XYZ file of N, CA and C in Angstrom:
72
model
N 101.514 114.390 107.862
C 102.419 114.452 106.301
C 102.891 112.896 107.685
N 103.758 112.785 105.793
C 104.398 111.478 105.785
C 105.553 112.390 105.479
N 106.771 111.030 106.570
C 107.807 111.055 106.610
C 108.627 110.535 105.562
N 109.214 111.364 104.582
C 109.326 110.033 103.405
C 110.867 109.169 103.697
N 111.419 109.943 104.649
C 112.991 108.809 105.270
C 112.280 107.955 105.731
N 111.392 108.543 107.233
C 110.610 106.944 107.472
C 110.234 106.147 106.818
N 109.750 106.367 105.373
C 109.372 105.881 104.995
C 110.328 104.699 103.426
N 111.080 105.059 103.378
C 112.550 104.640 102.234
C 113.363 103.359 103.634
N 112.956 104.180 104.863
C 113.995 103.218 105.927
C 112.790 101.914 106.258
N 111.560 102.439 105.793
C 110.506 101.136 106.519
C 110.556 100.169 105.069
N 110.415 100.566 104.000
C 110.903 99.909 102.438
C 112.026 99.381 102.641
N 113.243 99.912 102.744
C 114.573 98.552 102.655
C 114.326 97.837 103.846
N 113.403 98.088 104.770
C 113.966 97.250 106.201
C 112.711 96.013 105.645
N 111.890 96.378 104.983
C 110.731 95.376 104.397
C 111.800 94.539 103.279
N 112.503 95.274 101.937
C 113.675 94.725 101.452
C 114.681 93.575 102.438
N 115.331 94.079 102.963
C 116.382 93.252 103.914
C 115.786 91.974 104.404
N 116.627 90.890 104.351
C 116.100 89.873 105.205
C 116.508 90.257 107.035
N 116.085 91.389 107.562
C 116.083 91.485 108.737
C 114.583 91.683 109.369
N 114.413 90.780 110.132
C 113.436 90.763 110.892
C 113.220 91.604 112.238
N 113.471 92.983 111.638
C 114.015 93.300 113.114
C 112.432 94.409 113.667
N 110.859 93.976 112.958
C 109.463 94.130 113.589
C 108.582 92.031 112.751
N 108.482 92.753 113.986
C 107.362 91.474 114.037
C 105.717 92.258 113.151
N 106.027 91.491 112.196
C 105.549 92.039 110.328
C 104.876 90.830 109.968
N 103.302 90.420 110.889
C 102.929 89.412 110.562
C 101.648 89.807 109.374
């Protein structure tokens, strides 16, 4: 199952200019 809360936070992290995770 997909945790929509985690997905939402993940999407927000992608939108925010905050390199919290080394997404290369």
